[in-house]
Amino acid sequence: MKTEALYIHIPFCDHICSYCDFPKVFYNKTMVDRYLACLSKELSDIHGSMRTVYIGGGTPSSLTIEQLSLLMSMIQPYLSEKTVEVTMEVNPESMNREKLELIYQSGVSRLSIGVETFNDHLLQKIDRHHTKSQVLKLLEEAVEVGFTNISIDMMYGLPEQSITDVHQDLMVIKDLSMVTHVSYYALILEPHTKLANANYEALDEDLDYQINLLIDDSLTSFGFHQYEVSNYARGDYESEHNKAYWHYDNYYGAGVGATGKIDEDLIVHSRSLTRYLKNESIISVEKQSSEDTMFNHLMMSLRLNEGLNLEEFKRRYHVDCLDYYHIPLKKHLEQGTLVLNGHYLSTTKESQRYLNSILIDFLD
């Protein structure tokens, strides 16, 4: 199977958010310069143009204009006429017009802005250092520079956040016509993060369900369509790079903490920045069994509203999914928690909420 997606991890941040468990360290100019040199060396082993490139973090926008310019030069070998999307994650407080113009002119076609909430008080509770006004200014400047594909990341279940607060966030989104994509995630308490260590309690199931309904109904009424459990898009502005993950396609990962997948091999980078900067071997390869690969494909694709493409499944593994998973499929098709629509297997709107419980039956 071809590999046409590339993820590049930039682990540096100006500050550390209380909920974040991604590989990250505080920004240090000398360290970033060294990191980019090591990253360039790693990328030199990856050849061919890509359909999608995603630069994530961390906070890629925390880099200086000179460092961003170097990073942009490093992605040029992967861009061609077949490239449909180049995404960069940015934070409002570290992005400015000069940086926007640089990355736009260098081929970045999609912005993913870490907003989380438009409530300044709640932002402080999760150690975010931007404000609503900074987000609005960034959106205006991005449009002026030429960006037409702009995604915002939102969160619910934040400390002291009520369902009314979520509704107010949605009312702000309603008026942001330049936003073409919204990712709306529940706060997850990852071990060893500040919030987890402070014993913060996550939402109960009933309130989580009510908020999900509010988000879904509101975004749908604003002209977005849900295409994945937590992702909504206007028109054709679905995240092409992230769909490579959900379709369980191959993808390269570069940088500390990054992961990649090539057929049945999972390639995992160590989270040790020290080792990465020493050019030590930090990559481990885990060979998946055919059973694990097929299950992971099923698991990821059922997150999509379209579901699992049964013909693609058979083409890849030379196995009929309906035969291979006959017993659990019989149960869930009869219960109506899974449905067949042409050559796609998918959840219903209702059963999507408890997908993990459904998937357990496919592990037996």
XYZ file of C-alpha atoms in Angstrom:
364
model
C 0.000 0.000 0.000
C 1.292 3.474 -0.880
C 2.353 5.887 1.845
C 1.178 9.397 1.000
C 0.677 11.073 4.381
C 3.392 12.652 6.513
C 3.133 13.845 10.124
C 5.876 16.100 11.539
C 6.018 16.713 15.283
C 7.274 19.989 16.753
C 7.435 19.429 20.546
C 8.061 23.010 21.694
C 5.579 25.181 23.578
C 5.701 28.606 25.196
C 3.785 27.139 28.127
C 2.400 23.749 29.142
C -1.384 23.313 29.280
C -2.828 21.558 32.311
C -4.467 18.749 30.280
C -1.768 18.047 27.688
C -0.035 14.671 27.466
C 1.662 15.118 24.072
C 5.477 15.083 23.857
C 6.446 18.697 24.549
C 9.025 20.930 26.251
C 9.330 24.650 26.878
C 10.595 26.657 23.918
C 14.350 27.224 23.849
C 15.872 28.792 20.741
C 19.131 26.827 20.825
C 17.294 23.576 21.429
C 14.863 24.283 18.588
C 17.741 24.963 16.200
C 19.316 21.637 17.146
C 15.981 19.870 16.833
C 15.356 21.210 13.325
C 18.805 19.994 12.256
C 18.009 16.486 13.534
C 14.542 16.612 11.978
C 16.038 17.570 8.616
C 18.326 14.564 8.814
C 15.421 12.245 9.605
C 13.285 13.645 6.794
C 16.102 13.047 4.311
C 15.264 9.327 4.567
C 11.642 9.913 3.521
C 11.191 10.247 -0.223
C 8.367 11.037 -2.611
C 5.609 13.602 -2.731
C 2.755 13.377 -0.243
C -0.974 13.732 -0.586
C -1.162 15.296 2.885
C 1.320 16.817 5.315
C 0.463 17.668 8.915
C 2.729 19.725 11.188
C 1.604 19.291 14.778
C 2.835 19.631 18.312
C 3.480 20.972 20.752
C 3.084 24.383 19.223
C 4.672 24.796 15.772
C 3.761 28.497 15.820
C 6.041 29.018 18.848
C 9.024 28.919 16.466
C 10.622 32.171 15.321
C 10.072 33.400 11.781
C 13.586 32.189 10.844
C 12.946 28.745 12.312
C 9.562 28.501 10.599
C 11.227 29.462 7.327
C 13.690 26.589 7.752
C 10.869 24.196 8.606
C 8.938 25.302 5.525
C 11.981 24.630 3.329
C 12.117 21.108 4.765
C 8.595 20.219 3.592
C 9.044 21.450 0.007
C 10.337 18.072 -1.333
C 7.007 16.488 -0.330
C 4.746 18.963 -2.107
C 3.534 18.432 -5.671
C 0.426 18.674 -7.800
C -0.992 15.638 -5.948
C -0.745 17.370 -2.556
C -4.284 18.221 -1.463
C -3.689 19.458 2.065
C -0.866 20.835 4.230
C -1.947 21.562 7.807
C -0.168 23.413 10.584
C -1.323 23.607 14.189
C -1.077 27.132 15.615
C -1.923 28.905 18.859
C -3.418 32.414 18.814
C -0.857 33.960 21.177
C 2.189 32.820 19.172
C 0.912 33.469 15.653
C 1.122 36.774 13.795
C 0.595 38.105 10.300
C 4.255 37.709 9.304
C 4.218 34.022 10.227
C 0.855 33.531 8.508
C 2.184 35.028 5.272
C 5.326 32.884 5.431
C 3.572 29.556 5.890
C 0.830 30.398 3.366
C 3.378 31.282 0.704
C 5.294 28.091 1.568
C 2.369 25.804 0.848
C 0.451 25.476 4.122
C -3.183 25.376 3.002
C -4.973 24.573 6.254
C -4.760 26.092 9.724
C -5.712 24.157 12.847
C -6.133 26.706 15.633
C -6.102 25.655 19.281
C -9.045 27.622 20.670
C -10.586 25.201 23.245
C -13.104 27.839 24.447
C -13.903 31.500 23.836
C -14.380 32.039 27.584
C -11.279 33.879 28.888
C -11.928 32.782 32.474
C -12.091 29.100 31.523
C -8.970 29.436 29.386
C -7.061 30.517 32.483
C -8.315 27.442 34.314
C -6.545 25.169 31.808
C -3.385 27.305 31.577
C -4.090 28.630 28.104
C -2.524 32.040 27.525
C -4.629 33.465 24.726
C -7.905 35.382 24.764
C -11.052 35.417 22.677
C -9.998 38.700 21.074
C -6.686 37.151 19.969
C -8.546 34.287 18.305
C -10.830 36.662 16.425
C -7.867 38.765 15.298
C -5.996 35.683 14.081
C -9.021 34.513 12.112
C -9.350 37.899 10.421
C -5.651 38.007 9.529
C -5.705 34.439 8.219
C -8.513 35.328 5.809
C -6.702 38.494 4.721
C -3.549 36.463 3.997
C -5.538 34.036 1.842
C -6.446 31.009 3.981
C -9.775 29.452 3.055
C -9.421 26.211 5.051
C -9.485 27.053 8.756
C -10.194 24.561 11.537
C -10.634 25.293 15.222
C -10.143 22.837 18.074
C -12.746 23.121 20.838
C -13.139 21.313 24.169
C -15.903 20.649 26.654
C -15.773 19.243 30.160
C -13.314 21.927 31.294
C -13.042 22.863 34.987
C -16.056 25.004 36.008
C -17.483 24.864 32.472
C -21.274 24.554 32.329
C -23.516 23.500 29.457
C -24.434 27.188 29.194
C -20.765 28.003 28.623
C -20.652 25.446 25.795
C -23.764 27.005 24.277
C -22.122 30.436 24.388
C -19.043 29.040 22.613
C -21.295 27.601 19.929
C -22.992 30.969 19.458
C -19.576 32.496 18.769
C -18.837 29.793 16.181
C -22.177 30.526 14.525
C -20.915 33.970 13.504
C -17.490 32.791 12.289
C -18.207 32.200 8.620
C -14.496 31.783 7.830
C -14.277 28.649 10.017
C -14.700 25.620 7.771
C -13.998 22.832 10.260
C -14.535 22.220 13.974
C -13.000 19.477 16.115
C -14.914 19.248 19.398
C -13.360 16.972 22.014
C -14.232 16.086 25.576
C -11.462 16.816 28.054
C -9.662 13.546 28.778
C -7.777 13.232 32.025
C -4.450 11.803 30.938
C -2.235 10.384 33.717
C 0.400 12.726 35.176
C -1.076 15.896 33.686
C -1.746 18.835 36.009
C -5.498 18.291 36.004
C -5.185 14.578 36.702
C -2.800 15.253 39.554
C -5.279 17.778 40.946
C -7.933 15.025 41.020
C -10.262 16.860 38.654
C -13.399 14.807 37.978
C -14.568 14.316 34.417
C -18.167 14.795 33.272
C -20.764 12.201 34.166
C -22.312 10.290 31.274
C -25.661 12.079 31.289
C -24.177 15.580 31.083
C -21.669 14.407 28.489
C -24.563 13.128 26.375
C -26.523 16.378 26.736
C -23.501 18.436 25.680
C -22.863 16.150 22.710
C -26.440 16.607 21.541
C -26.121 20.372 21.912
C -22.886 20.445 19.902
C -24.241 18.182 17.177
C -27.574 19.968 16.812
C -25.987 23.418 16.881
C -23.175 22.764 14.410
C -25.601 21.007 12.054
C -27.884 24.043 12.132
C -24.875 26.261 11.327
C -24.165 24.339 8.116
C -21.571 21.829 9.354
C -21.892 18.077 8.883
C -20.470 15.526 11.285
C -18.203 13.068 9.481
C -16.342 11.561 12.466
C -17.199 11.145 16.132
C -15.677 14.503 17.124
C -15.253 16.303 13.796
C -17.501 18.577 11.753
C -16.921 20.246 8.396
C -18.585 22.643 6.015
C -18.838 21.377 2.439
C -15.696 19.562 1.309
C -13.471 20.799 4.151
C -13.055 17.478 5.952
C -9.544 16.808 7.273
C -7.939 14.741 4.536
C -4.869 13.966 6.638
C -6.850 12.737 9.630
C -9.018 10.625 7.338
C -5.840 8.760 6.415
C -5.677 7.659 10.070
C -9.356 6.704 10.207
C -9.118 4.775 6.942
C -6.059 3.075 8.455
C -3.921 4.086 5.504
C -0.132 4.200 5.709
C 1.548 7.332 7.038
C 5.022 8.488 7.975
C 5.801 10.068 11.335
C 8.850 12.270 11.901
C 10.109 13.905 15.071
C 10.270 13.008 18.740
C 7.210 11.098 19.948
C 5.778 10.714 16.429
C 4.244 7.481 15.191
C 3.884 6.020 11.736
C 2.269 3.009 10.120
C 3.541 1.114 7.098
C 1.272 -1.839 6.288
C 1.456 -4.081 9.375
C 4.362 -2.218 10.992
C 3.761 0.420 13.659
C 6.761 2.754 13.876
C 7.057 4.537 17.213
C 9.505 7.303 18.127
C 10.726 7.579 21.687
C 9.478 10.617 23.609
C 13.048 11.366 24.736
C 14.111 14.703 23.263
C 17.590 14.240 24.744
C 18.150 11.078 22.725
C 16.686 12.632 19.593
C 19.066 15.591 19.803
C 21.980 13.158 20.121
C 20.894 11.471 16.867
C 20.498 8.222 18.765
C 18.210 5.531 17.421
C 14.858 6.254 19.001
C 12.594 4.301 16.668
C 11.001 0.979 17.508
C 8.989 -1.128 15.094
C 6.083 -3.238 16.291
C 4.926 -5.898 13.858
C 1.172 -6.263 14.108
C -0.532 -9.561 13.467
C -3.020 -9.705 10.624
C -5.772 -10.001 13.227
C -4.620 -6.846 15.008
C -4.303 -4.915 11.751
C -7.807 -5.853 10.645
C -9.284 -4.997 14.042
C -7.512 -1.636 14.142
C -8.809 -0.858 10.652
C -12.335 -1.725 11.770
C -11.989 0.280 14.985
C -10.677 3.416 13.289
C -13.120 3.369 10.384
C -16.193 2.918 12.581
C -15.378 6.338 14.041
C -16.380 7.767 10.659
C -20.039 8.377 9.876
C -19.511 6.646 6.521
C -18.078 3.646 8.362
C -15.830 0.845 7.125
C -15.430 0.328 3.389
C -15.955 -3.431 3.087
C -14.560 -3.624 -0.447
C -11.339 -1.863 0.600
C -11.086 -4.202 3.621
C -11.299 -7.239 1.341
C -8.833 -5.761 -1.142
C -6.232 -5.195 1.567
C -6.539 -8.390 3.583
C -8.118 -10.839 1.115
C -10.746 -11.514 3.758
C -14.478 -10.869 3.683
C -15.176 -8.759 6.778
C -18.753 -10.038 7.041
C -17.502 -13.621 7.149
C -14.481 -13.002 9.357
C -16.487 -11.166 12.032
C -19.640 -13.208 11.464
C -20.611 -13.758 15.119
C -20.283 -10.190 16.484
C -21.690 -8.742 13.260
C -24.776 -10.977 13.438
C -25.408 -9.753 16.982
C -24.996 -6.040 16.266
C -26.773 -6.050 12.912
C -29.764 -7.746 14.538
C -29.685 -5.248 17.416
C -29.436 -2.365 14.981
C -26.278 -0.982 16.573
C -24.437 -1.561 13.286
C -25.930 -1.151 9.826
C -24.988 -2.093 6.269
C -25.272 0.632 3.662
C -24.114 -0.648 0.297
C -20.469 -1.667 0.776
C -20.111 0.250 4.051
C -20.522 -0.980 7.620
C -21.296 1.802 10.092
C -22.738 2.671 13.467
C -26.024 4.468 13.911
C -26.141 7.981 15.339
C -27.208 6.557 18.677
C -24.769 3.626 18.838
C -21.825 5.857 17.905
C -21.853 7.043 21.532
C -20.885 3.608 22.846
C -18.628 2.425 20.039
C -16.016 1.106 22.486
C -18.574 -1.290 24.004
C -19.469 -2.569 20.538
C -15.833 -3.114 19.597
C -15.233 -5.338 22.626
C -17.312 -8.044 20.954
C -14.935 -8.007 17.965
C -11.961 -8.854 20.188
C -13.297 -12.233 21.301
